[in-house]
GROMACS .gro file of C-alpha atoms in nm:
model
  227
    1UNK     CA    1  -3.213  -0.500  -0.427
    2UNK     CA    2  -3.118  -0.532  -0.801
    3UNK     CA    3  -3.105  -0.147  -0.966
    4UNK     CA    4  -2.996  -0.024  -1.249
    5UNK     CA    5  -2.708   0.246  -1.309
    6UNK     CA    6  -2.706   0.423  -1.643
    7UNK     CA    7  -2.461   0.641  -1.856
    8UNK     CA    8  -2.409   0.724  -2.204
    9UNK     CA    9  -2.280   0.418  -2.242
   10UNK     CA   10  -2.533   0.214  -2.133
   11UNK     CA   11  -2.696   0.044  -1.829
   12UNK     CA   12  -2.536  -0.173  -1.567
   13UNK     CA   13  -2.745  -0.358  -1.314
   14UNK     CA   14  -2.598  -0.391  -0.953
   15UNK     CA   15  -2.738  -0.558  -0.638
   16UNK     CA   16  -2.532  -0.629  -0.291
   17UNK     CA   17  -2.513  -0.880   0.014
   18UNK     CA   18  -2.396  -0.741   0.337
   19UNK     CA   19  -2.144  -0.982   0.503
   20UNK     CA   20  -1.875  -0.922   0.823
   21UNK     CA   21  -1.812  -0.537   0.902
   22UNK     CA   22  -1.857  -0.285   0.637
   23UNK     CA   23  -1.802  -0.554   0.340
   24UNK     CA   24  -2.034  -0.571   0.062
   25UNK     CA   25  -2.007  -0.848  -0.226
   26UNK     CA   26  -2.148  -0.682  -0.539
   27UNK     CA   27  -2.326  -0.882  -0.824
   28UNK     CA   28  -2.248  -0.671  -1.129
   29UNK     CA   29  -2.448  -0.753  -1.478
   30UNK     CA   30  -2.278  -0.574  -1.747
   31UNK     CA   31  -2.411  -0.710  -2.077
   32UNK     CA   32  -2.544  -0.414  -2.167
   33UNK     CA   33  -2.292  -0.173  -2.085
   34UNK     CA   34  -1.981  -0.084  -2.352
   35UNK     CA   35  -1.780   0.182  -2.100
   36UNK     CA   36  -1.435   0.188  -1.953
   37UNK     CA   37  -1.563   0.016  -1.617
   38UNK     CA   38  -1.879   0.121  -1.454
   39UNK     CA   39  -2.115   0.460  -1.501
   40UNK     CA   40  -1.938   0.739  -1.372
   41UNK     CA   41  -1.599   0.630  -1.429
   42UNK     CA   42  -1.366   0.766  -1.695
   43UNK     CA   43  -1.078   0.601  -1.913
   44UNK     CA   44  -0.770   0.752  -1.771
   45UNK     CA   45  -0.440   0.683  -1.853
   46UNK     CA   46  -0.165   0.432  -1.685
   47UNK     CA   47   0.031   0.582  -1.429
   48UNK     CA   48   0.272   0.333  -1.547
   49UNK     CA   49   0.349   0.198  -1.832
   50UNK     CA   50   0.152  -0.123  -1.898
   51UNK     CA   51   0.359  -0.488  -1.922
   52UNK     CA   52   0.400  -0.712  -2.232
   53UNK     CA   53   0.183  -0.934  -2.072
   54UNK     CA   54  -0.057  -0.937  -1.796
   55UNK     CA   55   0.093  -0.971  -1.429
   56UNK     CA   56  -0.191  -1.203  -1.317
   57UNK     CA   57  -0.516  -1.380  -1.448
   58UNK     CA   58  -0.764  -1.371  -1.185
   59UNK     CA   59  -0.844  -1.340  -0.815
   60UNK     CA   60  -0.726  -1.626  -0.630
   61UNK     CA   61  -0.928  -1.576  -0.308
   62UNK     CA   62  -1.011  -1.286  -0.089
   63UNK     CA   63  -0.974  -1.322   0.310
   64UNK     CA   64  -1.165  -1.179   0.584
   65UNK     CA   65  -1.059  -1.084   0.949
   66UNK     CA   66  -1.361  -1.135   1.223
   67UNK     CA   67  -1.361  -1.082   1.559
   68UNK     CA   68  -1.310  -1.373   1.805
   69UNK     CA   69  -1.621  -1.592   1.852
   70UNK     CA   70  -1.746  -1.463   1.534
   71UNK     CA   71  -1.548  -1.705   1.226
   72UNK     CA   72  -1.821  -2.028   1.296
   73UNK     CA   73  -2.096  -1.759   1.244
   74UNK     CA   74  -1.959  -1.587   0.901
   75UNK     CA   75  -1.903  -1.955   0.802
   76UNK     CA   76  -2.270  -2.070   0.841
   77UNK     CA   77  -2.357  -1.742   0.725
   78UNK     CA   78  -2.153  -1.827   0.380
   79UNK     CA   79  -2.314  -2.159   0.372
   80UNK     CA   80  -2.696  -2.081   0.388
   81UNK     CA   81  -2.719  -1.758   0.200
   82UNK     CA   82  -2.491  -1.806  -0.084
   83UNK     CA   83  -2.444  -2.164  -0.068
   84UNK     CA   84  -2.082  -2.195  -0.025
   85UNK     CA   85  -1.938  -2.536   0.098
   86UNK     CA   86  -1.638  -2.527   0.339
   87UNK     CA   87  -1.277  -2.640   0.199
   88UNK     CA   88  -1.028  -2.616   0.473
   89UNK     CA   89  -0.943  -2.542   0.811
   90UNK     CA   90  -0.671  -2.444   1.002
   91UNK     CA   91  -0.744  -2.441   1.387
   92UNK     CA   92  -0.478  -2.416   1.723
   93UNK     CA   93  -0.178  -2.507   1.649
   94UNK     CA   94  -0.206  -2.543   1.242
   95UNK     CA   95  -0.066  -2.148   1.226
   96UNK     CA   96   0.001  -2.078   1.577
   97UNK     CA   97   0.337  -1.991   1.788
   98UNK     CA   98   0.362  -1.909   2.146
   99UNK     CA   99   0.290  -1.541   2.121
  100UNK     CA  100   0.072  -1.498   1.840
  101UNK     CA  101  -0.231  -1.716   1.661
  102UNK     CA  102  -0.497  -1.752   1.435
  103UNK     CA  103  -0.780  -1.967   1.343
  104UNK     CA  104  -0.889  -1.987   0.997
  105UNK     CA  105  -1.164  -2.187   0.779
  106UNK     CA  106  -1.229  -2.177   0.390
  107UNK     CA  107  -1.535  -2.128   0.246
  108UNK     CA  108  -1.591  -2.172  -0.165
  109UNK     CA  109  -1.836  -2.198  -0.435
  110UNK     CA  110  -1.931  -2.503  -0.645
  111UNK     CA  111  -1.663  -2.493  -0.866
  112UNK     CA  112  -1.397  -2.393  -0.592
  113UNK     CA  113  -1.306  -2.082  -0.808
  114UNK     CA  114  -1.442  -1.844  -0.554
  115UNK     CA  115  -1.270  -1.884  -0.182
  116UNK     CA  116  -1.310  -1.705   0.104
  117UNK     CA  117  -1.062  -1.750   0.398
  118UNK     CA  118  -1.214  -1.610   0.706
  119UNK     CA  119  -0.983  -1.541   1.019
  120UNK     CA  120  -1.045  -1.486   1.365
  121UNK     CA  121  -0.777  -1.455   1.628
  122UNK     CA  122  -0.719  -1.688   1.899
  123UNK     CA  123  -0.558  -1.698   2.270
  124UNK     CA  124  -0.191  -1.622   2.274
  125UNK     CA  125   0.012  -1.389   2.470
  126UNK     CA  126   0.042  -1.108   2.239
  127UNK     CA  127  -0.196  -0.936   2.007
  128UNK     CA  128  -0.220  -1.159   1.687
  129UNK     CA  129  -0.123  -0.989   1.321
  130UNK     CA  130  -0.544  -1.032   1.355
  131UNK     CA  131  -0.659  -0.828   1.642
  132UNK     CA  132  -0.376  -0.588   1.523
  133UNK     CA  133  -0.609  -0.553   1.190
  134UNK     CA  134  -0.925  -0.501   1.360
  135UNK     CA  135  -0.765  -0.237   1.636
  136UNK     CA  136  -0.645  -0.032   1.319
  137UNK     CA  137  -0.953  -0.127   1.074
  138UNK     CA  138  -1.212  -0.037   1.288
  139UNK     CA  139  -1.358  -0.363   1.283
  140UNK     CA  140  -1.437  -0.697   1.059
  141UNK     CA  141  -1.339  -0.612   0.719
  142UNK     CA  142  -1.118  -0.770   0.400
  143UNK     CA  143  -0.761  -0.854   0.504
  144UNK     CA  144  -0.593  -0.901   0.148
  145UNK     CA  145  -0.671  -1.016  -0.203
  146UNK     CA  146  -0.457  -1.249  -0.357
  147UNK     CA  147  -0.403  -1.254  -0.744
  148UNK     CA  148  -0.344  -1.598  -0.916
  149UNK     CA  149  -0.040  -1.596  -1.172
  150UNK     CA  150   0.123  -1.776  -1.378
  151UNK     CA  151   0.473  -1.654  -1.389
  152UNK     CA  152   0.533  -1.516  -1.022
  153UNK     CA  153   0.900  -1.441  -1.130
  154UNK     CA  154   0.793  -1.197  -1.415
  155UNK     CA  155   0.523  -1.065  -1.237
  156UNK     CA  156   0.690  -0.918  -0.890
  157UNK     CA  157   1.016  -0.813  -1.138
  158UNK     CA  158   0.741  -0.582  -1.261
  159UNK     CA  159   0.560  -0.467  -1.000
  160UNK     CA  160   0.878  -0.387  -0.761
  161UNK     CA  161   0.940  -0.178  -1.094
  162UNK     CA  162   0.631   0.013  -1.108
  163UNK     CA  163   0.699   0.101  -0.746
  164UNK     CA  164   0.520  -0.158  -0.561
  165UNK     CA  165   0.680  -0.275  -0.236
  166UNK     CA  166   0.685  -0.631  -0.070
  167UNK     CA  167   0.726  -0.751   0.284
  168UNK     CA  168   1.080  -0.924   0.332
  169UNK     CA  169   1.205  -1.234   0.450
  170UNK     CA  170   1.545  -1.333   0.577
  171UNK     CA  171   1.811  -1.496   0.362
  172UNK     CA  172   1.820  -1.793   0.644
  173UNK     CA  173   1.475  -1.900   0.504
  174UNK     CA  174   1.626  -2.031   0.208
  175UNK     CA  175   1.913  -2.206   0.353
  176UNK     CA  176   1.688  -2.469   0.456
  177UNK     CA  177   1.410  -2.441   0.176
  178UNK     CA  178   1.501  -2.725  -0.027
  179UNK     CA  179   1.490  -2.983   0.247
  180UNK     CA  180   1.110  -2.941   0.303
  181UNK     CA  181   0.999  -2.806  -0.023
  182UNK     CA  182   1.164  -3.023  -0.240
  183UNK     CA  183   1.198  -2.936  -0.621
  184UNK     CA  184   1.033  -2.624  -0.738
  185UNK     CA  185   0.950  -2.461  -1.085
  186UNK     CA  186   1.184  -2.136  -0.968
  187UNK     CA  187   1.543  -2.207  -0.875
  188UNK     CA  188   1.612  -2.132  -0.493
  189UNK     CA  189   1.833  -1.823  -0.556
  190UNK     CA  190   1.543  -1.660  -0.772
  191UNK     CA  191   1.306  -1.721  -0.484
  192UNK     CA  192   1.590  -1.574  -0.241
  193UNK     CA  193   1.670  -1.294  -0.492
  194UNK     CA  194   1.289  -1.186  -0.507
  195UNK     CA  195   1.184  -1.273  -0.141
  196UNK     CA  196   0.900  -1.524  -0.266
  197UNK     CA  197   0.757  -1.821   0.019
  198UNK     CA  198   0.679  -2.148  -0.083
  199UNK     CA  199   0.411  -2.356   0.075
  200UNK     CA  200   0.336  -2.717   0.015
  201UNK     CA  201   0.085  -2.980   0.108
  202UNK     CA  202  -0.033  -3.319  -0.036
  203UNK     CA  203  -0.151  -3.108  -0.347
  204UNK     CA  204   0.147  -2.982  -0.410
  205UNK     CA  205   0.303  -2.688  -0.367
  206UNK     CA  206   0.226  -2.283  -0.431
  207UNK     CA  207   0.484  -1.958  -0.465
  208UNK     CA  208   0.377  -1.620  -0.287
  209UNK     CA  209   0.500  -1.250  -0.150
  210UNK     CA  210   0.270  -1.017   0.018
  211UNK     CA  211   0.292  -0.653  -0.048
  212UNK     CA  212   0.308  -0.400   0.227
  213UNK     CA  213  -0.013  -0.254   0.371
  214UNK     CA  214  -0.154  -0.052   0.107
  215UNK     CA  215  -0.275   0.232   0.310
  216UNK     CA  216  -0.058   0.411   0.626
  217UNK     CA  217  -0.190   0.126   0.859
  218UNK     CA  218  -0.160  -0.250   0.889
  219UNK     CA  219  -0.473  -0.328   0.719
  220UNK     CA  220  -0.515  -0.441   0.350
  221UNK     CA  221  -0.255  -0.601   0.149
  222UNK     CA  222  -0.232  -0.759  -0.181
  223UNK     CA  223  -0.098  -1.157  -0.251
  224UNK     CA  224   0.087  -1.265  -0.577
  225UNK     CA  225   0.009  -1.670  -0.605
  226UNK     CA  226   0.112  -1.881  -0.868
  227UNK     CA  227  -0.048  -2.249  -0.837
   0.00000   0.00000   0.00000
């Protein structure tokens, strides 16, 4: 139910939906509310210090990790109670190799700004990156976040300074990038310098890196995307 929190900075109202596992989406009203974040919290200083400008403008979409049998039902779920429409799918063989696979759909808001990618595993001969999450999670639960940007470049330069560490991929990637990528806004060897995938489709193309797991287990990660 809507209640409010209070501080001397004034009064926040909060209210929650419960969705897959443990994960809550919370509505936050803050109109009346002048403090650092939210009542309790206090301003603290950076561990690092800040860049020029900011490493990334919004959240780009959050995905979820079910269990299997359970994606169709958080999708439906998504539709009826907050009215979400669905946007994509990717089913069988879309992201699948011998040993390991997924399924995946796309749910969204009206004005396709909110997305929520929910994965499930599927059939393969190994444990999927998937049911790998949900041994070590505990469950259902929020995979990554990924964080729209619009200089990718400038942005993982300064995080791998601050500390923050990315998977890898192998230099033989890029050998072969320009054949099915085509012409991109970063040169090859900056892409190959920094690590960063491309992906493209009939909209066009996107540039990403994943961090490591955040935590000491192969849970939740973090996504740079730049659009």
């Amino acid at each position: 139910e809507p209640h409010e929190v209070k501080d001397e900075h004034g009064t926040v109202v909060l209210a929650a939906i419960a969705t897959y596992g443990k994960t809550r989406h919370t509505l936050v009203e803050r109109s009346g509310y002048s403090g650092p974040y939210l009542p309790g919290y206090v301003a603290a200083e950076p561990i690092v210090a800040p860049p020029a400008k900011r490493t990334f403008q919004a959240i780009d979409h959050c995905v979820g990790n079910v269990e299997l049998g359970k994606m169709n039902e958080w999708v439906a779920f998504y539709n009826k109670v907050m009215g979400f429409t669905n946007m994509k799918e990717f089913v069988g063989d879309d992201i699948a190799t011998e040993y390991s696979a997924l399924m995946s759909k796309v749910v969204a808001d009206g004005t396709l700004k909110v997305k929520f990618p929910i994965n499930e595993p599927a059939i393969a001969k190994k444990k999927s990156q998937i049911d790998e999450y949900l041994e070590f999670y505990g469950g259902a639960g929020v995979q990554h976040i990924a964080l729209a940007t619009n200089d990718i470049v400038q942005t993982v330069r300064t995080m791998r300074d601050a500390g923050v560490q990315f998977l890898d991929t192998p230099d033989s990637y890029y050998d072969t990038l320009g054949e099915w990528a085509g012409e991109t806004r970063v040169p090859v060897e900056t892409l190959r310098e920094l690590k960063i995938l491309v992906d493209r489709d009939e909209d066009g193309y996107l540039l990403q890196i994943f961090t490591k797991p955040v935590q000491d287990k192969p849970t939740v990660f973090f996504e740079m995307i730049e659009r």
